PDB file of C-alpha atoms in Angstrom:
ATOM      1  CA  MET S  13     -18.917  81.177  78.890  1.00 51.00           C
ATOM      2  CA  VAL S  14     -16.272  79.021  80.540  1.00 46.00           C
ATOM      3  CA  LYS S  15     -14.205  80.597  83.318  1.00 48.00           C
ATOM      4  CA  LEU S  16     -10.810  79.150  84.197  1.00 45.00           C
ATOM      5  CA  THR S  17      -8.603  80.554  86.957  1.00 44.00           C
ATOM      6  CA  ARG S  18      -4.902  79.704  86.932  1.00 42.00           C
ATOM      7  CA  MET S  19      -2.519  81.228  89.440  1.00 40.00           C
ATOM      8  CA  PHE S  20      -3.386  84.974  89.435  1.00 39.00           C
ATOM      9  CA  LEU S  21      -4.755  85.126  85.883  1.00 42.00           C
ATOM     10  CA  THR S  22      -8.326  84.475  84.836  1.00 42.00           C
ATOM     11  CA  TYR S  23      -9.054  83.235  81.303  1.00 41.00           C
ATOM     12  CA  ILE S  24     -12.565  83.505  79.885  1.00 45.00           C
ATOM     13  CA  TYR S  25     -13.346  81.300  76.858  1.00 42.00           C
ATOM     14  CA  PRO S  26     -16.469  81.758  74.714  1.00 47.00           C
ATOM     15  CA  SER S  27     -18.854  78.830  74.511  1.00 50.00           C
ATOM     16  CA  ARG S  28     -19.295  76.760  71.354  1.00 45.00           C
ATOM     17  CA  ASP S  29     -22.807  78.141  70.788  1.00 52.00           C
ATOM     18  CA  SER S  30     -21.642  81.757  71.014  1.00 49.00           C
ATOM     19  CA  LEU S  31     -18.844  81.117  68.509  1.00 39.00           C
ATOM     20  CA  PHE S  32     -21.278  79.542  66.039  1.00 42.00           C
ATOM     21  CA  SER S  33     -23.706  82.433  66.464  1.00 48.00           C
ATOM     22  CA  CYS S  34     -20.911  84.930  65.873  1.00 44.00           C
ATOM     23  CA  ARG S  35     -19.860  83.179  62.654  1.00 42.00           C
ATOM     24  CA  CYS S  36     -23.426  83.153  61.348  1.00 45.00           C
ATOM     25  CA  GLU S  37     -23.900  86.868  62.052  1.00 44.00           C
ATOM     26  CA  HIS S  38     -20.605  87.656  60.275  1.00 41.00           C
ATOM     27  CA  ILE S  39     -21.604  85.685  57.189  1.00 35.00           C
ATOM     28  CA  LYS S  40     -25.028  87.357  57.062  1.00 40.00           C
ATOM     29  CA  SER S  41     -23.439  90.803  57.146  1.00 38.00           C
ATOM     30  CA  THR S  42     -20.883  90.050  54.441  1.00 36.00           C
ATOM     31  CA  THR S  43     -21.763  91.527  51.066  1.00 36.00           C
ATOM     32  CA  ILE S  44     -21.980  89.450  47.955  1.00 31.00           C
ATOM     33  CA  HIS S  45     -18.987  91.312  46.488  1.00 34.00           C
ATOM     34  CA  THR S  46     -16.591  89.995  49.137  1.00 31.00           C
ATOM     35  CA  ILE S  47     -17.747  86.402  48.724  1.00 28.00           C
ATOM     36  CA  MET S  48     -17.827  86.119  44.952  1.00 31.00           C
ATOM     37  CA  ALA S  49     -14.930  86.712  42.594  1.00 31.00           C
ATOM     38  CA  PRO S  50     -15.394  89.736  40.328  1.00 32.00           C
ATOM     39  CA  VAL S  51     -16.936  88.947  36.976  1.00 31.00           C
ATOM     40  CA  SER S  52     -14.722  89.703  33.988  1.00 31.00           C
ATOM     41  CA  THR S  53     -15.999  92.239  31.523  1.00 34.00           C
ATOM     42  CA  GLN S  54     -14.172  90.480  28.683  1.00 35.00           C
ATOM     43  CA  ASP S  55     -15.857  87.978  26.409  1.00 37.00           C
ATOM     44  CA  GLN S  56     -15.540  84.492  27.777  1.00 37.00           C
ATOM     45  CA  ALA S  57     -16.101  81.023  26.377  1.00 38.00           C
ATOM     46  CA  PRO S  58     -16.404  77.773  28.319  1.00 41.00           C
ATOM     47  CA  ALA S  59     -13.408  75.450  28.067  1.00 42.00           C
ATOM     48  CA  SER S  60     -13.814  71.723  27.631  1.00 44.00           C
ATOM     49  CA  ASN S  61     -12.786  71.025  31.230  1.00 49.00           C
ATOM     50  CA  GLY S  62     -15.463  73.267  32.686  1.00 47.00           C
ATOM     51  CA  HIS S  63     -13.178  76.216  33.390  1.00 49.00           C
ATOM     52  CA  VAL S  64     -13.867  79.629  31.945  1.00 46.00           C
ATOM     53  CA  LYS S  65     -11.337  80.521  29.289  1.00 52.00           C
ATOM     54  CA  LYS S  66     -10.808  84.086  28.133  1.00 53.00           C
ATOM     55  CA  GLN S  67     -10.620  84.622  24.412  1.00 50.00           C
ATOM     56  CA  PRO S  68      -7.124  86.058  23.832  1.00 52.00           C
ATOM     57  CA  ASP S  69      -6.543  89.078  21.654  1.00 56.00           C
ATOM     58  CA  PHE S  70      -3.409  88.476  19.616  1.00 52.00           C
ATOM     59  CA  LYS S  71      -3.284  91.881  17.983  1.00 53.00           C
ATOM     60  CA  LYS S  72       0.409  92.344  17.342  1.00 52.00           C
ATOM     61  CA  THR S  73       2.003  95.714  17.943  1.00 45.00           C
ATOM     62  CA  ALA S  74       5.405  96.840  16.721  1.00 44.00           C
ATOM     63  CA  GLY S  75       8.012  97.081  19.438  1.00 50.00           C
ATOM     64  CA  ALA S  76       5.980  95.092  21.967  1.00 57.00           C
ATOM     65  CA  SER S  77       9.097  94.097  23.920  1.00 54.00           C
ATOM     66  CA  VAL S  78       9.924  97.782  24.298  1.00 54.00           C
ATOM     67  CA  GLY S  79       6.400  98.487  25.484  1.00 53.00           C
ATOM     68  CA  VAL S  80       6.700  96.117  28.447  1.00 69.00           C
ATOM     69  CA  GLY S  81       9.859  97.880  29.618  1.00 78.00           C
ATOM     70  CA  PHE S  82      12.733  95.786  28.257  1.00 87.00           C
ATOM     71  CA  THR S  83      15.828  97.864  27.594  1.00 85.00           C
ATOM     72  CA  GLY S  84      18.493  96.814  25.140  1.00 84.00           C
ATOM     73  CA  PRO S  85      22.265  97.128  25.426  1.00 86.00           C
ATOM     74  CA  ALA S  86      23.618 100.632  25.866  1.00 82.00           C
ATOM     75  CA  LYS S  87      25.586 102.118  22.979  1.00 85.00           C
ATOM     76  CA  LEU S  88      29.063 102.077  24.445  1.00 88.00           C
ATOM     77  CA  GLU S  89      31.897 104.092  22.965  1.00 91.00           C
ATOM     78  CA  PHE S  90      35.432 102.720  23.035  1.00 95.00           C
ATOM     79  CA  LYS S  91      38.674 104.509  22.293  1.00 95.00           C
ATOM     80  CA  ASN S  92      39.697 101.629  20.061  1.00 97.00           C
ATOM     81  CA  LYS S  93      39.016  97.960  19.353  1.00 97.00           C
ATOM     82  CA  TYR S  94      41.471  96.864  22.012  1.00 97.00           C
ATOM     83  CA  GLU S  95      39.474  98.629  24.694  1.00 97.00           C
ATOM     84  CA  GLU S  96      36.338  96.952  23.347  1.00 98.00           C
ATOM     85  CA  ARG S  97      38.113  93.594  23.509  1.00 98.00           C
ATOM     86  CA  GLU S  98      38.881  94.082  27.202  1.00 98.00           C
ATOM     87  CA  TYR S  99      35.260  94.989  27.877  1.00 98.00           C
ATOM     88  CA  ILE S 100      34.023  91.882  26.048  1.00 98.00           C
ATOM     89  CA  LYS S 101      36.442  89.673  27.982  1.00 99.00           C
ATOM     90  CA  GLY S 102      35.189  91.112  31.258  1.00 98.00           C
ATOM     91  CA  ARG S 103      31.581  90.370  30.357  1.00 98.00           C
ATOM     92  CA  LEU S 104      32.504  86.820  29.361  1.00 99.00           C
ATOM     93  CA  ALA S 105      34.302  86.216  32.658  1.00 99.00           C
ATOM     94  CA  CYS S 106      31.193  87.508  34.447  1.00 99.00           C
ATOM     95  CA  ALA S 107      29.048  85.100  32.407  1.00 99.00           C
ATOM     96  CA  TYR S 108      31.125  82.144  33.581  1.00 99.00           C
ATOM     97  CA  ARG S 109      30.731  83.265  37.194  1.00 99.00           C
ATOM     98  CA  MET S 110      26.991  83.567  36.596  1.00 99.00           C
ATOM     99  CA  PHE S 111      26.749  80.007  35.282  1.00 99.00           C
ATOM    100  CA  GLY S 112      28.741  78.809  38.276  1.00 98.00           C
ATOM    101  CA  HIS S 113      26.513  80.726  40.684  1.00 98.00           C
ATOM    102  CA  TYR S 114      23.331  79.169  39.280  1.00 98.00           C
ATOM    103  CA  GLY S 115      24.819  75.673  39.059  1.00 97.00           C
ATOM    104  CA  LEU S 116      24.682  75.431  35.282  1.00 98.00           C
ATOM    105  CA  ASN S 117      28.179  73.975  34.992  1.00 95.00           C
ATOM    106  CA  GLU S 118      29.188  70.341  35.486  1.00 92.00           C
ATOM    107  CA  GLY S 119      32.818  69.601  36.305  1.00 92.00           C
ATOM    108  CA  PRO S 120      35.186  70.491  33.450  1.00 92.00           C
ATOM    109  CA  ALA S 121      32.462  70.206  30.798  1.00 92.00           C
ATOM    110  CA  GLY S 122      30.925  73.215  29.111  1.00 94.00           C
ATOM    111  CA  HIS S 123      31.972  76.422  27.433  1.00 95.00           C
ATOM    112  CA  ILE S 124      30.744  79.912  26.592  1.00 98.00           C
ATOM    113  CA  THR S 125      32.361  81.722  23.674  1.00 98.00           C
ATOM    114  CA  VAL S 126      32.284  85.273  22.353  1.00 98.00           C
ATOM    115  CA  ARG S 127      33.522  86.582  19.030  1.00 98.00           C
ATOM    116  CA  ASP S 128      36.641  88.760  19.180  1.00 98.00           C
ATOM    117  CA  PRO S 129      35.976  92.362  18.017  1.00 97.00           C
ATOM    118  CA  ILE S 130      39.451  92.760  16.478  1.00 98.00           C
ATOM    119  CA  GLU S 131      39.694  89.426  14.679  1.00 97.00           C
ATOM    120  CA  PRO S 132      36.079  88.216  14.314  1.00 96.00           C
ATOM    121  CA  GLU S 133      37.215  84.869  12.915  1.00 95.00           C
ATOM    122  CA  THR S 134      38.587  84.062  16.388  1.00 97.00           C
ATOM    123  CA  PHE S 135      36.761  83.761  19.703  1.00 97.00           C
ATOM    124  CA  TRP S 136      37.357  83.803  23.451  1.00 98.00           C
ATOM    125  CA  VAL S 137      36.678  80.744  25.606  1.00 98.00           C
ATOM    126  CA  ASN S 138      37.427  79.357  29.065  1.00 97.00           C
ATOM    127  CA  PRO S 139      40.591  77.360  29.806  1.00 97.00           C
ATOM    128  CA  PHE S 140      39.900  73.643  30.253  1.00 96.00           C
ATOM    129  CA  GLY S 141      40.004  72.477  33.868  1.00 95.00           C
ATOM    130  CA  VAL S 142      39.300  75.803  35.607  1.00 97.00           C
ATOM    131  CA  ASP S 143      36.024  75.906  37.543  1.00 97.00           C
ATOM    132  CA  PHE S 144      33.540  78.478  36.269  1.00 98.00           C
ATOM    133  CA  ASN S 145      33.420  80.091  39.726  1.00 97.00           C
ATOM    134  CA  MET S 146      37.147  80.834  39.542  1.00 97.00           C
ATOM    135  CA  ILE S 147      37.470  82.199  36.014  1.00 98.00           C
ATOM    136  CA  ASN S 148      38.945  85.677  35.658  1.00 98.00           C
ATOM    137  CA  LYS S 149      39.246  87.865  32.599  1.00 98.00           C
ATOM    138  CA  SER S 150      42.979  87.171  32.370  1.00 98.00           C
ATOM    139  CA  ASP S 151      42.348  83.395  32.243  1.00 98.00           C
ATOM    140  CA  LEU S 152      40.461  83.425  28.952  1.00 98.00           C
ATOM    141  CA  LEU S 153      41.855  81.862  25.790  1.00 98.00           C
ATOM    142  CA  ARG S 154      41.571  83.246  22.284  1.00 98.00           C
ATOM    143  CA  VAL S 155      41.426  80.537  19.653  1.00 96.00           C
ATOM    144  CA  ASP S 156      40.792  80.244  15.938  1.00 93.00           C
ATOM    145  CA  HIS S 157      38.485  77.813  14.159  1.00 87.00           C
ATOM    146  CA  ASP S 158      41.336  75.327  13.822  1.00 87.00           C
ATOM    147  CA  GLY S 159      41.834  75.174  17.580  1.00 90.00           C
ATOM    148  CA  ASN S 160      45.070  77.165  17.684  1.00 94.00           C
ATOM    149  CA  ILE S 161      45.529  79.069  20.956  1.00 97.00           C
ATOM    150  CA  LEU S 162      46.445  82.657  20.092  1.00 97.00           C
ATOM    151  CA  ASP S 163      46.216  84.227  23.574  1.00 97.00           C
ATOM    152  CA  HIS S 164      46.091  82.594  26.985  1.00 96.00           C
ATOM    153  CA  GLY S 165      46.427  83.177  30.713  1.00 95.00           C
ATOM    154  CA  ARG S 166      47.697  80.992  33.540  1.00 94.00           C
ATOM    155  CA  VAL S 167      46.260  77.786  32.016  1.00 95.00           C
ATOM    156  CA  LYS S 168      46.966  77.031  28.366  1.00 95.00           C
ATOM    157  CA  LEU S 169      44.599  74.124  27.929  1.00 95.00           C
ATOM    158  CA  LEU S 170      41.685  73.989  25.484  1.00 94.00           C
ATOM    159  CA  ASN S 171      38.655  71.712  25.475  1.00 91.00           C
ATOM    160  CA  ARG S 172      38.668  70.278  21.946  1.00 86.00           C
ATOM    161  CA  ALA S 173      34.873  70.116  21.830  1.00 81.00           C
ATOM    162  CA  ALA S 174      34.730  73.863  22.495  1.00 81.00           C
ATOM    163  CA  PHE S 175      36.304  74.976  19.249  1.00 82.00           C
ATOM    164  CA  LEU S 176      34.685  72.182  17.222  1.00 88.00           C
ATOM    165  CA  ILE S 177      31.167  73.202  18.278  1.00 90.00           C
ATOM    166  CA  HIS S 178      31.591  76.932  18.710  1.00 91.00           C
ATOM    167  CA  GLY S 179      33.959  77.402  15.804  1.00 91.00           C
ATOM    168  CA  ALA S 180      31.381  75.891  13.459  1.00 92.00           C
ATOM    169  CA  ILE S 181      28.562  77.999  14.912  1.00 95.00           C
ATOM    170  CA  HIS S 182      30.492  81.278  14.754  1.00 94.00           C
ATOM    171  CA  ALA S 183      31.490  80.483  11.168  1.00 94.00           C
ATOM    172  CA  ALA S 184      27.933  79.626  10.100  1.00 95.00           C
ATOM    173  CA  ARG S 185      26.156  82.428  11.988  1.00 96.00           C
ATOM    174  CA  PRO S 186      27.659  85.923  11.497  1.00 95.00           C
ATOM    175  CA  ASP S 187      24.800  87.308  13.618  1.00 96.00           C
ATOM    176  CA  VAL S 188      25.890  85.270  16.649  1.00 98.00           C
ATOM    177  CA  GLN S 189      28.301  86.989  19.003  1.00 98.00           C
ATOM    178  CA  CYS S 190      28.020  84.489  21.850  1.00 98.00           C
ATOM    179  CA  ALA S 191      27.250  80.774  22.173  1.00 98.00           C
ATOM    180  CA  ALA S 192      26.768  78.798  25.395  1.00 98.00           C
ATOM    181  CA  HIS S 193      26.812  75.053  26.009  1.00 97.00           C
ATOM    182  CA  THR S 194      27.096  73.126  29.275  1.00 96.00           C
ATOM    183  CA  HIS S 195      25.835  69.854  30.724  1.00 96.00           C
ATOM    184  CA  SER S 196      23.259  71.329  33.107  1.00 97.00           C
ATOM    185  CA  VAL S 197      21.233  68.805  35.120  1.00 97.00           C
ATOM    186  CA  HIS S 198      17.727  69.607  33.909  1.00 98.00           C
ATOM    187  CA  GLY S 199      18.929  70.188  30.374  1.00 98.00           C
ATOM    188  CA  ARG S 200      20.512  66.749  30.249  1.00 96.00           C
ATOM    189  CA  ALA S 201      17.438  65.134  31.785  1.00 97.00           C
ATOM    190  CA  TRP S 202      15.162  66.643  29.162  1.00 98.00           C
ATOM    191  CA  CYS S 203      17.583  65.972  26.295  1.00 96.00           C
ATOM    192  CA  ALA S 204      17.336  62.275  27.182  1.00 95.00           C
ATOM    193  CA  GLN S 205      13.721  62.490  25.946  1.00 95.00           C
ATOM    194  CA  GLY S 206      14.967  63.174  22.428  1.00 94.00           C
ATOM    195  CA  ARG S 207      12.118  65.529  21.558  1.00 96.00           C
ATOM    196  CA  LYS S 208      11.226  69.201  21.434  1.00 97.00           C
ATOM    197  CA  LEU S 209       9.642  71.061  24.316  1.00 98.00           C
ATOM    198  CA  ASP S 210       5.910  71.473  24.775  1.00 98.00           C
ATOM    199  CA  TYR S 211       4.583  74.994  25.231  1.00 98.00           C
ATOM    200  CA  ILE S 212       3.146  74.772  28.719  1.00 98.00           C
ATOM    201  CA  SER S 213       4.453  78.009  30.269  1.00 97.00           C
ATOM    202  CA  LEU S 214       5.105  81.560  29.149  1.00 96.00           C
ATOM    203  CA  GLU S 215       8.848  80.962  29.409  1.00 98.00           C
ATOM    204  CA  SER S 216       8.634  77.952  27.110  1.00 98.00           C
ATOM    205  CA  CYS S 217       7.070  80.219  24.472  1.00 98.00           C
ATOM    206  CA  ILE S 218      10.414  82.023  24.228  1.00 98.00           C
ATOM    207  CA  PHE S 219      11.548  78.992  22.240  1.00 98.00           C
ATOM    208  CA  TRP S 220       8.433  78.632  20.086  1.00 98.00           C
ATOM    209  CA  ASP S 221       9.608  77.556  16.631  1.00 97.00           C
ATOM    210  CA  ASP S 222      13.051  78.673  17.797  1.00 98.00           C
ATOM    211  CA  HIS S 223      14.724  75.473  18.998  1.00 98.00           C
ATOM    212  CA  VAL S 224      15.755  72.186  17.428  1.00 98.00           C
ATOM    213  CA  VAL S 225      16.657  68.670  18.524  1.00 98.00           C
ATOM    214  CA  PHE S 226      20.049  67.399  17.383  1.00 95.00           C
ATOM    215  CA  ASP S 227      20.429  63.642  17.287  1.00 90.00           C
ATOM    216  CA  GLY S 228      24.187  63.526  17.873  1.00 76.00           C
ATOM    217  CA  LYS S 229      26.730  60.911  18.771  1.00 67.00           C
ATOM    218  CA  GLY S 230      27.784  62.068  22.247  1.00 61.00           C
ATOM    219  CA  ILE S 231      31.090  63.829  22.918  1.00 64.00           C
ATOM    220  CA  VAL S 232      32.005  66.070  20.006  1.00 63.00           C
ATOM    221  CA  LEU S 233      35.539  65.169  18.960  1.00 59.00           C
ATOM    222  CA  ALA S 234      35.200  65.143  15.177  1.00 63.00           C
ATOM    223  CA  GLU S 235      35.123  68.244  12.996  1.00 68.00           C
ATOM    224  CA  ASP S 236      32.063  67.120  11.050  1.00 81.00           C
ATOM    225  CA  GLU S 237      30.089  66.765  14.292  1.00 82.00           C
ATOM    226  CA  GLY S 238      30.493  70.471  15.071  1.00 86.00           C
ATOM    227  CA  ALA S 239      29.433  71.347  11.533  1.00 89.00           C
ATOM    228  CA  ASP S 240      26.389  69.074  11.881  1.00 92.00           C
ATOM    229  CA  ILE S 241      25.318  70.878  15.060  1.00 94.00           C
ATOM    230  CA  ALA S 242      25.683  74.271  13.385  1.00 95.00           C
ATOM    231  CA  GLU S 243      23.645  73.054  10.404  1.00 95.00           C
ATOM    232  CA  ALA S 244      20.908  71.622  12.638  1.00 96.00           C
ATOM    233  CA  LEU S 245      20.739  74.853  14.654  1.00 97.00           C
ATOM    234  CA  GLY S 246      20.127  76.863  11.497  1.00 97.00           C
ATOM    235  CA  ASP S 247      18.782  80.297  12.370  1.00 97.00           C
ATOM    236  CA  LYS S 248      17.310  79.225  15.741  1.00 98.00           C
ATOM    237  CA  LYS S 249      18.365  80.422  19.186  1.00 98.00           C
ATOM    238  CA  ALA S 250      18.620  77.016  20.898  1.00 99.00           C
ATOM    239  CA  ALA S 251      19.358  73.345  20.340  1.00 98.00           C
ATOM    240  CA  LEU S 252      18.641  70.290  22.470  1.00 98.00           C
ATOM    241  CA  LEU S 253      21.553  67.917  21.948  1.00 95.00           C
ATOM    242  CA  ARG S 254      20.126  64.435  22.549  1.00 94.00           C
ATOM    243  CA  ASN S 255      21.684  62.690  25.575  1.00 92.00           C
ATOM    244  CA  HIS S 256      24.121  65.582  25.815  1.00 93.00           C
ATOM    245  CA  GLY S 257      22.910  69.025  26.871  1.00 95.00           C
ATOM    246  CA  LEU S 258      21.668  72.456  25.856  1.00 98.00           C
ATOM    247  CA  LEU S 259      23.079  74.999  23.425  1.00 98.00           C
ATOM    248  CA  THR S 260      21.986  78.628  23.033  1.00 99.00           C
ATOM    249  CA  VAL S 261      23.193  81.586  20.992  1.00 98.00           C
ATOM    250  CA  GLY S 262      22.656  85.338  21.021  1.00 98.00           C
ATOM    251  CA  GLN S 263      23.654  88.702  19.649  1.00 98.00           C
ATOM    252  CA  THR S 264      25.136  89.567  23.044  1.00 98.00           C
ATOM    253  CA  ILE S 265      26.700  87.623  25.902  1.00 99.00           C
ATOM    254  CA  GLU S 266      23.775  88.592  28.106  1.00 98.00           C
ATOM    255  CA  GLU S 267      21.206  87.311  25.628  1.00 98.00           C
ATOM    256  CA  ALA S 268      22.855  83.939  24.976  1.00 99.00           C
ATOM    257  CA  CYS S 269      23.370  83.295  28.696  1.00 99.00           C
ATOM    258  CA  ASN S 270      19.837  84.321  29.597  1.00 99.00           C
ATOM    259  CA  TRP S 271      18.433  81.960  26.977  1.00 99.00           C
ATOM    260  CA  PHE S 272      20.514  79.136  28.420  1.00 99.00           C
ATOM    261  CA  TYR S 273      19.404  79.839  32.003  1.00 99.00           C
ATOM    262  CA  THR S 274      15.770  80.101  30.904  1.00 99.00           C
ATOM    263  CA  LEU S 275      15.927  76.989  28.721  1.00 99.00           C
ATOM    264  CA  ASP S 276      17.277  74.926  31.604  1.00 99.00           C
ATOM    265  CA  LYS S 277      14.430  76.210  33.800  1.00 98.00           C
ATOM    266  CA  VAL S 278      11.897  75.397  31.086  1.00 99.00           C
ATOM    267  CA  CYS S 279      13.256  71.845  30.904  1.00 98.00           C
ATOM    268  CA  HIS S 280      12.936  71.576  34.685  1.00 98.00           C
ATOM    269  CA  VAL S 281       9.335  72.808  34.641  1.00 98.00           C
ATOM    270  CA  GLN S 282       8.361  70.371  31.886  1.00 98.00           C
ATOM    271  CA  LEU S 283       9.920  67.438  33.723  1.00 98.00           C
ATOM    272  CA  LEU S 284       7.953  68.353  36.865  1.00 98.00           C
ATOM    273  CA  ALA S 285       4.707  69.058  35.004  1.00 98.00           C
ATOM    274  CA  ASP S 286       4.889  65.847  32.973  1.00 97.00           C
ATOM    275  CA  ALA S 287       5.531  63.796  36.103  1.00 97.00           C
ATOM    276  CA  ALA S 288       2.663  65.457  37.987  1.00 97.00           C
ATOM    277  CA  ALA S 289       0.210  65.002  35.111  1.00 95.00           C
ATOM    278  CA  SER S 290       1.271  61.410  34.464  1.00 93.00           C
ATOM    279  CA  GLY S 291       0.817  60.549  38.129  1.00 92.00           C
ATOM    280  CA  ARG S 292      -2.843  61.545  37.846  1.00 93.00           C
ATOM    281  CA  GLY S 293      -3.351  59.910  34.471  1.00 94.00           C
ATOM    282  CA  LEU S 294      -3.637  63.297  32.773  1.00 95.00           C
ATOM    283  CA  GLU S 295      -1.788  65.410  30.230  1.00 95.00           C
ATOM    284  CA  THR S 296      -0.370  68.886  30.682  1.00 96.00           C
ATOM    285  CA  SER S 297      -2.345  71.863  29.418  1.00 96.00           C
ATOM    286  CA  LYS S 298      -0.787  73.220  26.220  1.00 97.00           C
ATOM    287  CA  ILE S 299      -0.555  76.811  25.022  1.00 98.00           C
ATOM    288  CA  SER S 300      -1.928  77.344  21.523  1.00 97.00           C
ATOM    289  CA  GLU S 301       0.460  77.918  18.628  1.00 96.00           C
ATOM    290  CA  GLU S 302      -0.966  81.392  18.071  1.00 97.00           C
ATOM    291  CA  GLU S 303      -0.554  82.383  21.706  1.00 97.00           C
ATOM    292  CA  ALA S 304       2.955  80.902  21.856  1.00 97.00           C
ATOM    293  CA  GLU S 305       4.033  82.805  18.754  1.00 97.00           C
ATOM    294  CA  TYR S 306       2.627  86.053  20.127  1.00 97.00           C
ATOM    295  CA  THR S 307       4.355  85.547  23.481  1.00 96.00           C
ATOM    296  CA  ARG S 308       7.695  84.827  21.842  1.00 97.00           C
ATOM    297  CA  GLY S 309       7.368  88.110  19.952  1.00 96.00           C
ATOM    298  CA  ILE S 310       7.399  89.925  23.288  1.00 96.00           C
ATOM    299  CA  VAL S 311       9.633  87.961  25.669  1.00 97.00           C
ATOM    300  CA  GLY S 312      11.749  86.068  23.145  1.00 97.00           C
ATOM    301  CA  THR S 313      13.431  88.997  21.404  1.00 97.00           C
ATOM    302  CA  PRO S 314      17.158  89.824  21.597  1.00 97.00           C
ATOM    303  CA  ARG S 315      16.226  92.917  23.616  1.00 96.00           C
ATOM    304  CA  ALA S 316      14.306  90.854  26.177  1.00 97.00           C
ATOM    305  CA  GLY S 317      17.109  88.301  26.273  1.00 98.00           C
ATOM    306  CA  TYR S 318      19.708  90.965  26.979  1.00 98.00           C
ATOM    307  CA  PHE S 319      17.525  92.531  29.676  1.00 97.00           C
ATOM    308  CA  GLY S 320      17.193  89.295  31.653  1.00 97.00           C
ATOM    309  CA  GLY S 321      20.847  88.379  31.237  1.00 98.00           C
ATOM    310  CA  LYS S 322      22.053  91.753  32.457  1.00 98.00           C
ATOM    311  CA  MET S 323      19.993  91.371  35.632  1.00 98.00           C
ATOM    312  CA  MET S 324      21.774  88.138  36.534  1.00 98.00           C
ATOM    313  CA  MET S 325      25.188  89.520  35.654  1.00 98.00           C
ATOM    314  CA  ASP S 326      24.509  92.609  37.773  1.00 98.00           C
ATOM    315  CA  LEU S 327      23.962  90.239  40.692  1.00 98.00           C
ATOM    316  CA  ILE S 328      27.351  88.632  40.044  1.00 98.00           C
ATOM    317  CA  ASP S 329      28.953  92.076  40.039  1.00 98.00           C
ATOM    318  CA  GLU S 330      27.438  92.692  43.469  1.00 98.00           C
ATOM    319  CA  LEU S 331      28.357  89.297  44.919  1.00 98.00           C
ATOM    320  CA  THR S 332      31.920  89.165  43.595  1.00 97.00           C
ATOM    321  CA  GLU S 333      32.737  92.876  43.667  1.00 97.00           C
ATOM    322  CA  LYS S 334      33.946  92.278  40.098  1.00 98.00           C
ATOM    323  CA  LYS S 335      36.904  90.208  41.221  1.00 97.00           C
ATOM    324  CA  TYR S 336      36.621  88.348  37.921  1.00 98.00           C
ATOM    325  CA  MET S 337      38.102  91.440  36.237  1.00 98.00           C
ATOM    326  CA  GLN S 338      41.597  90.383  37.331  1.00 95.00           C
TER     327      GLN S 338
END
């Protein structure tokens, strides 16, 4: 032992030999169960890289997304269609604030649209030139597929690309209530690759066989370009517009916006994973088609999409105290 006296305090330090002896005694007394990881009781097969890979069981069960706890939209009752319209407008304004909060907007570019419950051939959209973080319910524009502004707030200015893209999608997809498109950073970076996503994470499986790549011409200012995007999208939930940005759709505002948020994150993860693997001269580990399909059946449903979107919009309600309802 080493004894050191400083001022009125005495410190006693153990010697190196005593520390080593103590460590050895501790290791001897430790049971094998605390040193070794527990052995799985499931069947296992060796993977090619030397890791142990569990054999997945892809037995599909009906209502799997319900089983994991996802709740769908509540069945709301409205006095009339006009009351429903006001509710829809409020949710759309909240969606814009959500995109602004998570940094999914880029300057004046981008738009989220929702079908009008009274006149379904028209839709609500943001006024051009108003930051997403400042959009209120009263600011929203209602437009038809020809770009005519039917209702407006303080700013009567429409982004031409908004009605060209969204008008074509709403016309081609009666099941779509909401469509979202912005020039998010990670979305643009991945869209510059001009190819579909790899399935390298559970979140990426949400878009298994459910996204397309559109080889467009840049800014959408021609009517046929919007129709081409709608045709390329088909019955999928997402499109990667080459050198442009992301596009997602859904049966609810919450679903479409959650898919957009998730898709941008998936793009970010793939960019990071590809860079990390390339730096080591390797490739990323891919999820099998069967596993990806199974995963999408659980976390890629409209119910799951709504559930995740509502969570983020609830946060906006808390942060803004619903000031967007003005």
